[in-house]
PDB file of C-alpha atoms in Angstrom:
ATOM      1  CA  MET A  23      21.488   5.686  19.578  1.00  0.00           C
ATOM      2  CA  GLU A  24      22.445   7.001  16.184  1.00  0.00           C
ATOM      3  CA  LYS A  25      19.911   9.291  14.643  1.00  0.00           C
ATOM      4  CA  PRO A  26      18.916   7.014  11.666  1.00  0.00           C
ATOM      5  CA  ARG A  27      18.357   4.163  13.925  1.00  0.00           C
ATOM      6  CA  MET A  28      16.365   6.220  16.379  1.00  0.00           C
ATOM      7  CA  GLN A  29      14.227   7.396  13.419  1.00  0.00           C
ATOM      8  CA  GLN A  30      13.549   3.777  12.341  1.00  0.00           C
ATOM      9  CA  THR A  31      12.646   2.894  16.075  1.00  0.00           C
ATOM     10  CA  LEU A  32      10.199   5.905  16.200  1.00  0.00           C
ATOM     11  CA  ILE A  33       8.672   5.041  12.845  1.00  0.00           C
ATOM     12  CA  GLY A  34       7.998   1.438  13.897  1.00  0.00           C
ATOM     13  CA  SER A  35       6.492   2.718  17.168  1.00  0.00           C
ATOM     14  CA  ALA A  36       4.266   5.156  15.355  1.00  0.00           C
ATOM     15  CA  ILE A  37       2.969   2.398  13.071  1.00  0.00           C
ATOM     16  CA  ARG A  38       2.213   0.245  16.088  1.00  0.00           C
ATOM     17  CA  VAL A  39       0.465   3.036  18.087  1.00  0.00           C
ATOM     18  CA  VAL A  40      -1.781   4.145  15.053  1.00  0.00           C
ATOM     19  CA  ALA A  41      -2.666   0.582  14.234  1.00  0.00           C
ATOM     20  CA  ARG A  42      -3.533  -0.354  17.867  1.00  0.00           C
ATOM     21  CA  ASP A  43      -5.008   2.934  19.134  1.00  0.00           C
ATOM     22  CA  GLY A  44      -5.938   5.103  16.120  1.00  0.00           C
ATOM     23  CA  LEU A  45      -4.626   8.471  14.889  1.00  0.00           C
ATOM     24  CA  VAL A  46      -6.168  10.529  17.571  1.00  0.00           C
ATOM     25  CA  LYS A  47      -4.551   8.644  20.374  1.00  0.00           C
ATOM     26  CA  ALA A  48      -1.204   8.513  18.557  1.00  0.00           C
ATOM     27  CA  THR A  49       0.372  11.466  20.420  1.00  0.00           C
ATOM     28  CA  THR A  50       4.027  12.128  20.396  1.00  0.00           C
ATOM     29  CA  LYS A  51       3.957  11.051  24.097  1.00  0.00           C
ATOM     30  CA  ALA A  52       2.349   7.696  23.206  1.00  0.00           C
ATOM     31  CA  ILE A  53       4.753   7.023  20.412  1.00  0.00           C
ATOM     32  CA  ALA A  54       7.796   7.918  22.532  1.00  0.00           C
ATOM     33  CA  ARG A  55       6.413   5.710  25.322  1.00  0.00           C
ATOM     34  CA  GLU A  56       6.043   2.765  22.786  1.00  0.00           C
ATOM     35  CA  ALA A  57       9.532   3.312  21.697  1.00  0.00           C
ATOM     36  CA  GLY A  58      10.801   3.453  25.215  1.00  0.00           C
ATOM     37  CA  VAL A  59      12.473   6.891  24.708  1.00  0.00           C
ATOM     38  CA  ASN A  60      11.950  10.492  26.007  1.00  0.00           C
ATOM     39  CA  GLU A  61       9.419  12.532  23.904  1.00  0.00           C
ATOM     40  CA  VAL A  62      12.281  14.978  22.997  1.00  0.00           C
ATOM     41  CA  TYR A  63      13.894  12.375  20.693  1.00  0.00           C
ATOM     42  CA  ILE A  64      10.819  12.601  18.285  1.00  0.00           C
ATOM     43  CA  TYR A  65      11.735  16.300  17.637  1.00  0.00           C
ATOM     44  CA  ARG A  66      15.353  15.501  17.187  1.00  0.00           C
ATOM     45  CA  GLY A  67      14.618  13.247  14.369  1.00  0.00           C
ATOM     46  CA  PHE A  68      11.445  14.842  12.900  1.00  0.00           C
ATOM     47  CA  LYS A  69       9.844  18.223  12.642  1.00  0.00           C
ATOM     48  CA  ASP A  70       6.807  17.107  14.422  1.00  0.00           C
ATOM     49  CA  LYS A  71       4.164  14.322  14.731  1.00  0.00           C
ATOM     50  CA  GLU A  72       2.996  14.886  11.122  1.00  0.00           C
ATOM     51  CA  ASP A  73       6.531  14.634   9.762  1.00  0.00           C
ATOM     52  CA  LEU A  74       6.940  11.315  11.613  1.00  0.00           C
ATOM     53  CA  LEU A  75       3.590   9.840  10.316  1.00  0.00           C
ATOM     54  CA  ARG A  76       4.611  10.998   6.704  1.00  0.00           C
ATOM     55  CA  ALA A  77       7.911   9.182   7.121  1.00  0.00           C
ATOM     56  CA  ALA A  78       6.185   6.075   8.373  1.00  0.00           C
ATOM     57  CA  LEU A  79       3.786   6.074   5.384  1.00  0.00           C
ATOM     58  CA  HIS A  80       6.712   6.713   3.004  1.00  0.00           C
ATOM     59  CA  LEU A  81       8.414   3.600   4.412  1.00  0.00           C
ATOM     60  CA  GLU A  82       5.360   1.444   3.655  1.00  0.00           C
ATOM     61  CA  ASP A  83       5.087   2.962   0.142  1.00  0.00           C
ATOM     62  CA  THR A  84       8.692   2.194  -0.544  1.00  0.00           C
ATOM     63  CA  ARG A  85       8.312  -1.335   0.580  1.00  0.00           C
ATOM     64  CA  PHE A  86       5.302  -1.950  -1.602  1.00  0.00           C
ATOM     65  CA  VAL A  87       6.832  -0.351  -4.645  1.00  0.00           C
ATOM     66  CA  GLN A  88      10.104  -2.053  -4.335  1.00  0.00           C
ATOM     67  CA  LEU A  89       8.243  -5.500  -4.075  1.00  0.00           C
ATOM     68  CA  PHE A  90       6.137  -4.540  -7.154  1.00  0.00           C
ATOM     69  CA  LEU A  91       9.147  -3.512  -9.301  1.00  0.00           C
ATOM     70  CA  LYS A  92      11.037  -6.619  -8.293  1.00  0.00           C
ATOM     71  CA  THR A  93       8.098  -8.970  -9.103  1.00  0.00           C
ATOM     72  CA  LEU A  94       6.977  -7.316 -12.424  1.00  0.00           C
ATOM     73  CA  PRO A  95       9.917  -8.129 -14.776  1.00  0.00           C
ATOM     74  CA  ALA A  96       9.633 -11.955 -13.898  1.00  0.00           C
ATOM     75  CA  LEU A  97       6.076 -11.924 -15.180  1.00  0.00           C
ATOM     76  CA  GLN A  98       6.775 -10.176 -18.507  1.00  0.00           C
ATOM     77  CA  LYS A  99       7.417 -13.178 -20.641  1.00  0.00           C
ATOM     78  CA  PRO A 100       6.584 -13.388 -24.338  1.00  0.00           C
ATOM     79  CA  ASP A 101       4.323 -16.487 -23.860  1.00  0.00           C
ATOM     80  CA  GLY A 102       2.607 -15.104 -20.712  1.00  0.00           C
ATOM     81  CA  GLY A 103      -0.901 -13.869 -20.939  1.00  0.00           C
ATOM     82  CA  TRP A 104      -2.042 -10.515 -19.349  1.00  0.00           C
ATOM     83  CA  ILE A 105      -4.574 -12.174 -17.052  1.00  0.00           C
ATOM     84  CA  ASP A 106      -2.147 -14.854 -15.789  1.00  0.00           C
ATOM     85  CA  GLU A 107       0.468 -12.204 -15.109  1.00  0.00           C
ATOM     86  CA  SER A 108      -2.014  -9.757 -13.373  1.00  0.00           C
ATOM     87  CA  TRP A 109      -3.262 -12.503 -11.185  1.00  0.00           C
ATOM     88  CA  THR A 110       0.297 -13.635 -10.285  1.00  0.00           C
ATOM     89  CA  LEU A 111       1.195  -9.993  -9.502  1.00  0.00           C
ATOM     90  CA  TRP A 112      -1.932  -9.456  -7.404  1.00  0.00           C
ATOM     91  CA  ARG A 113      -1.324 -12.633  -5.488  1.00  0.00           C
ATOM     92  CA  THR A 114       2.180 -11.497  -4.586  1.00  0.00           C
ATOM     93  CA  MET A 115       1.101  -7.988  -3.502  1.00  0.00           C
ATOM     94  CA  TRP A 116      -1.918  -9.439  -1.628  1.00  0.00           C
ATOM     95  CA  GLU A 117       0.133 -11.954   0.549  1.00  0.00           C
ATOM     96  CA  PHE A 118       2.664  -9.160   1.173  1.00  0.00           C
ATOM     97  CA  ILE A 119       0.077  -6.661   2.628  1.00  0.00           C
ATOM     98  CA  LEU A 120      -1.447  -9.463   4.754  1.00  0.00           C
ATOM     99  CA  SER A 121       1.845 -10.471   6.199  1.00  0.00           C
ATOM    100  CA  LEU A 122       2.146  -6.956   7.835  1.00  0.00           C
ATOM    101  CA  PRO A 123      -1.060  -6.719   9.663  1.00  0.00           C
ATOM    102  CA  GLU A 124      -0.044  -3.695  11.983  1.00  0.00           C
ATOM    103  CA  ASP A 125       1.440  -1.896   8.899  1.00  0.00           C
ATOM    104  CA  CYS A 126      -1.741  -2.546   6.826  1.00  0.00           C
ATOM    105  CA  VAL A 127      -3.960  -1.124   9.615  1.00  0.00           C
ATOM    106  CA  PHE A 128      -1.655   1.908   9.990  1.00  0.00           C
ATOM    107  CA  TYR A 129      -1.647   2.490   6.268  1.00  0.00           C
ATOM    108  CA  ALA A 130      -5.500   2.357   6.082  1.00  0.00           C
ATOM    109  CA  ARG A 131      -6.075   4.699   8.912  1.00  0.00           C
ATOM    110  CA  TYR A 132      -3.466   7.311   7.713  1.00  0.00           C
ATOM    111  CA  TYR A 133      -4.277   6.980   4.016  1.00  0.00           C
ATOM    112  CA  HIS A 134      -7.981   7.722   4.682  1.00  0.00           C
ATOM    113  CA  SER A 135      -7.302  10.685   7.151  1.00  0.00           C
ATOM    114  CA  ALA A 136      -7.386  14.382   6.256  1.00  0.00           C
ATOM    115  CA  ASN A 137      -3.872  14.611   7.370  1.00  0.00           C
ATOM    116  CA  PHE A 138      -2.742  12.304   4.474  1.00  0.00           C
ATOM    117  CA  GLN A 139      -4.370  14.753   2.050  1.00  0.00           C
ATOM    118  CA  LYS A 140      -2.722  17.719   3.809  1.00  0.00           C
ATOM    119  CA  TYR A 141       0.844  16.343   4.475  1.00  0.00           C
ATOM    120  CA  ALA A 142       1.651  13.235   2.680  1.00  0.00           C
ATOM    121  CA  ARG A 143      -0.321  12.845  -0.696  1.00  0.00           C
ATOM    122  CA  GLU A 144       2.251  14.422  -3.003  1.00  0.00           C
ATOM    123  CA  GLN A 145       5.040  12.271  -1.591  1.00  0.00           C
ATOM    124  CA  HIS A 146       2.768   9.294  -1.848  1.00  0.00           C
ATOM    125  CA  LEU A 147       2.232  10.032  -5.552  1.00  0.00           C
ATOM    126  CA  ALA A 148       5.822  10.580  -6.173  1.00  0.00           C
ATOM    127  CA  ALA A 149       6.714   7.172  -4.563  1.00  0.00           C
ATOM    128  CA  TYR A 150       4.345   5.378  -6.949  1.00  0.00           C
ATOM    129  CA  ALA A 151       5.403   7.172  -9.959  1.00  0.00           C
ATOM    130  CA  PRO A 152       7.835   4.248 -11.128  1.00  0.00           C
ATOM    131  CA  VAL A 153       4.752   1.896 -10.883  1.00  0.00           C
ATOM    132  CA  VAL A 154       2.668   4.263 -13.047  1.00  0.00           C
ATOM    133  CA  THR A 155       5.446   4.253 -15.555  1.00  0.00           C
ATOM    134  CA  GLN A 156       5.708   0.484 -15.791  1.00  0.00           C
ATOM    135  CA  LEU A 157       1.922  -0.087 -16.064  1.00  0.00           C
ATOM    136  CA  THR A 158       0.928   2.766 -18.271  1.00  0.00           C
ATOM    137  CA  PRO A 159       1.775   0.813 -21.505  1.00  0.00           C
ATOM    138  CA  ALA A 160      -0.697  -1.857 -20.555  1.00  0.00           C
ATOM    139  CA  PHE A 161      -3.638   0.420 -20.684  1.00  0.00           C
ATOM    140  CA  ARG A 162      -5.519   2.284 -23.577  1.00  0.00           C
ATOM    141  CA  GLU A 163      -4.180   5.785 -24.508  1.00  0.00           C
ATOM    142  CA  GLY A 164      -5.657   8.515 -22.315  1.00  0.00           C
ATOM    143  CA  ILE A 165      -6.428   6.349 -19.260  1.00  0.00           C
ATOM    144  CA  ASN A 166      -5.630   8.045 -15.944  1.00  0.00           C
ATOM    145  CA  VAL A 167      -3.367   5.367 -14.669  1.00  0.00           C
ATOM    146  CA  PRO A 168      -2.727   6.982 -11.208  1.00  0.00           C
ATOM    147  CA  LEU A 169      -6.489   7.233 -10.625  1.00  0.00           C
ATOM    148  CA  LEU A 170      -6.875   3.622 -11.711  1.00  0.00           C
ATOM    149  CA  LEU A 171      -4.206   2.388  -9.413  1.00  0.00           C
ATOM    150  CA  GLY A 172      -5.685   4.316  -6.612  1.00  0.00           C
ATOM    151  CA  GLN A 173      -8.812   2.356  -7.030  1.00  0.00           C
ATOM    152  CA  VAL A 174      -6.828  -0.788  -7.096  1.00  0.00           C
ATOM    153  CA  PHE A 175      -5.131   0.135  -3.834  1.00  0.00           C
ATOM    154  CA  GLU A 176      -8.407   1.229  -2.125  1.00  0.00           C
ATOM    155  CA  THR A 177      -9.985  -2.125  -3.083  1.00  0.00           C
ATOM    156  CA  MET A 178      -6.889  -4.018  -1.679  1.00  0.00           C
ATOM    157  CA  LEU A 179      -7.024  -2.093   1.575  1.00  0.00           C
ATOM    158  CA  PHE A 180     -10.844  -2.803   1.894  1.00  0.00           C
ATOM    159  CA  PHE A 181     -10.447  -6.543   1.430  1.00  0.00           C
ATOM    160  CA  ALA A 182      -7.259  -6.806   3.544  1.00  0.00           C
ATOM    161  CA  LEU A 183      -8.950  -5.128   6.553  1.00  0.00           C
ATOM    162  CA  GLN A 184     -11.949  -7.478   6.156  1.00  0.00           C
ATOM    163  CA  VAL A 185      -9.558 -10.372   6.488  1.00  0.00           C
ATOM    164  CA  LEU A 186      -7.570  -8.772   9.371  1.00  0.00           C
ATOM    165  CA  ASP A 187     -10.926  -8.042  11.197  1.00  0.00           C
ATOM    166  CA  GLY A 188     -11.980 -11.658  10.691  1.00  0.00           C
ATOM    167  CA  ARG A 189     -14.832 -10.883   8.564  1.00  0.00           C
ATOM    168  CA  LEU A 190     -13.450 -12.662   5.475  1.00  0.00           C
ATOM    169  CA  PRO A 191     -11.142 -15.835   5.568  1.00  0.00           C
ATOM    170  CA  HIS A 192      -7.553 -15.692   4.585  1.00  0.00           C
ATOM    171  CA  ASP A 193      -7.828 -18.116   1.814  1.00  0.00           C
ATOM    172  CA  GLU A 194      -7.719 -18.517  -2.001  1.00  0.00           C
ATOM    173  CA  THR A 195     -11.512 -17.786  -2.283  1.00  0.00           C
ATOM    174  CA  THR A 196     -10.977 -14.312  -0.813  1.00  0.00           C
ATOM    175  CA  ALA A 197      -7.884 -13.695  -2.787  1.00  0.00           C
ATOM    176  CA  ARG A 198      -9.995 -14.436  -5.988  1.00  0.00           C
ATOM    177  CA  LEU A 199     -12.982 -12.528  -4.859  1.00  0.00           C
ATOM    178  CA  ALA A 200     -10.722  -9.426  -4.449  1.00  0.00           C
ATOM    179  CA  TYR A 201      -8.963  -9.929  -7.716  1.00  0.00           C
ATOM    180  CA  ARG A 202     -12.161 -10.297  -9.614  1.00  0.00           C
ATOM    181  CA  GLN A 203     -13.414  -7.021  -8.006  1.00  0.00           C
ATOM    182  CA  ILE A 204     -10.290  -5.331  -9.197  1.00  0.00           C
ATOM    183  CA  TYR A 205     -10.381  -7.071 -12.581  1.00  0.00           C
ATOM    184  CA  SER A 206     -13.836  -5.776 -13.254  1.00  0.00           C
ATOM    185  CA  PHE A 207     -12.980  -2.139 -13.305  1.00  0.00           C
ATOM    186  CA  ILE A 208      -9.445  -2.587 -14.817  1.00  0.00           C
ATOM    187  CA  ALA A 209     -10.360  -4.798 -17.728  1.00  0.00           C
ATOM    188  CA  PRO A 210     -12.359  -2.072 -19.745  1.00  0.00           C
ATOM    189  CA  HIS A 211      -9.180   0.014 -19.844  1.00  0.00           C
ATOM    190  CA  VAL A 212      -6.709  -2.405 -20.914  1.00  0.00           C
ATOM    191  CA  ARG A 213      -5.352  -2.361 -24.349  1.00  0.00           C
ATOM    192  CA  PRO A 214      -7.255  -4.416 -27.027  1.00  0.00           C
ATOM    193  CA  GLU A 215      -4.509  -7.042 -27.589  1.00  0.00           C
ATOM    194  CA  ASN A 216      -4.550  -7.685 -23.781  1.00  0.00           C
ATOM    195  CA  ALA A 217      -8.235  -7.448 -23.220  1.00  0.00           C
ATOM    196  CA  ALA A 218      -8.842 -10.093 -26.056  1.00  0.00           C
ATOM    197  CA  GLU A 219      -7.608 -12.845 -23.770  1.00  0.00           C
ATOM    198  CA  GLN A 220     -10.132 -15.292 -22.413  1.00  0.00           C
ATOM    199  CA  GLU A 221     -10.624 -14.904 -18.733  1.00  0.00           C
ATOM    200  CA  LYS A 222      -9.140 -17.811 -16.727  1.00  0.00           C
ATOM    201  CA  THR A 223      -9.971 -16.943 -13.209  1.00  0.00           C
TER     202      THR A 223
END
């Protein structure tokens, strides 16, 4: 198997093992077993387990950022209101993350780990830099947009996990509940011309 293909296979296996068994049980042996290969192949494609998990997180970041950047231009119409646009954008991101349950659980487990802070945080922030650039003009001057987006992401993960665990239904009511929570802490920081719109949700 070619190296890039092997790397993708191992990344997929790492995501499944972490989602199913947690970070502690996601050993290189377990990941290799899931992939159906010898453990030595992990070290041919990655420096170590942390390098593999960082690559898996980066893949998820890339998917999410690409979808965001693809969706945003279609919403920026002269006659479109900020609330309508933000709701449509939220709905697209929400359905995307719920369509990948294993990926969502992996992301949540790794994102909230000490290893993320130690090994992957800088790469994660760099991946989201284009999103920050696109959204900064929507907010008041001086707002810490990366921090605000971090809150959005934390909230999205929280609600998504509630849905995936069966504690909340996967329906329009839950989507709007999550959106209202996010809107409540974003709205005070939006530029006045956008904040002046009447809430429609």
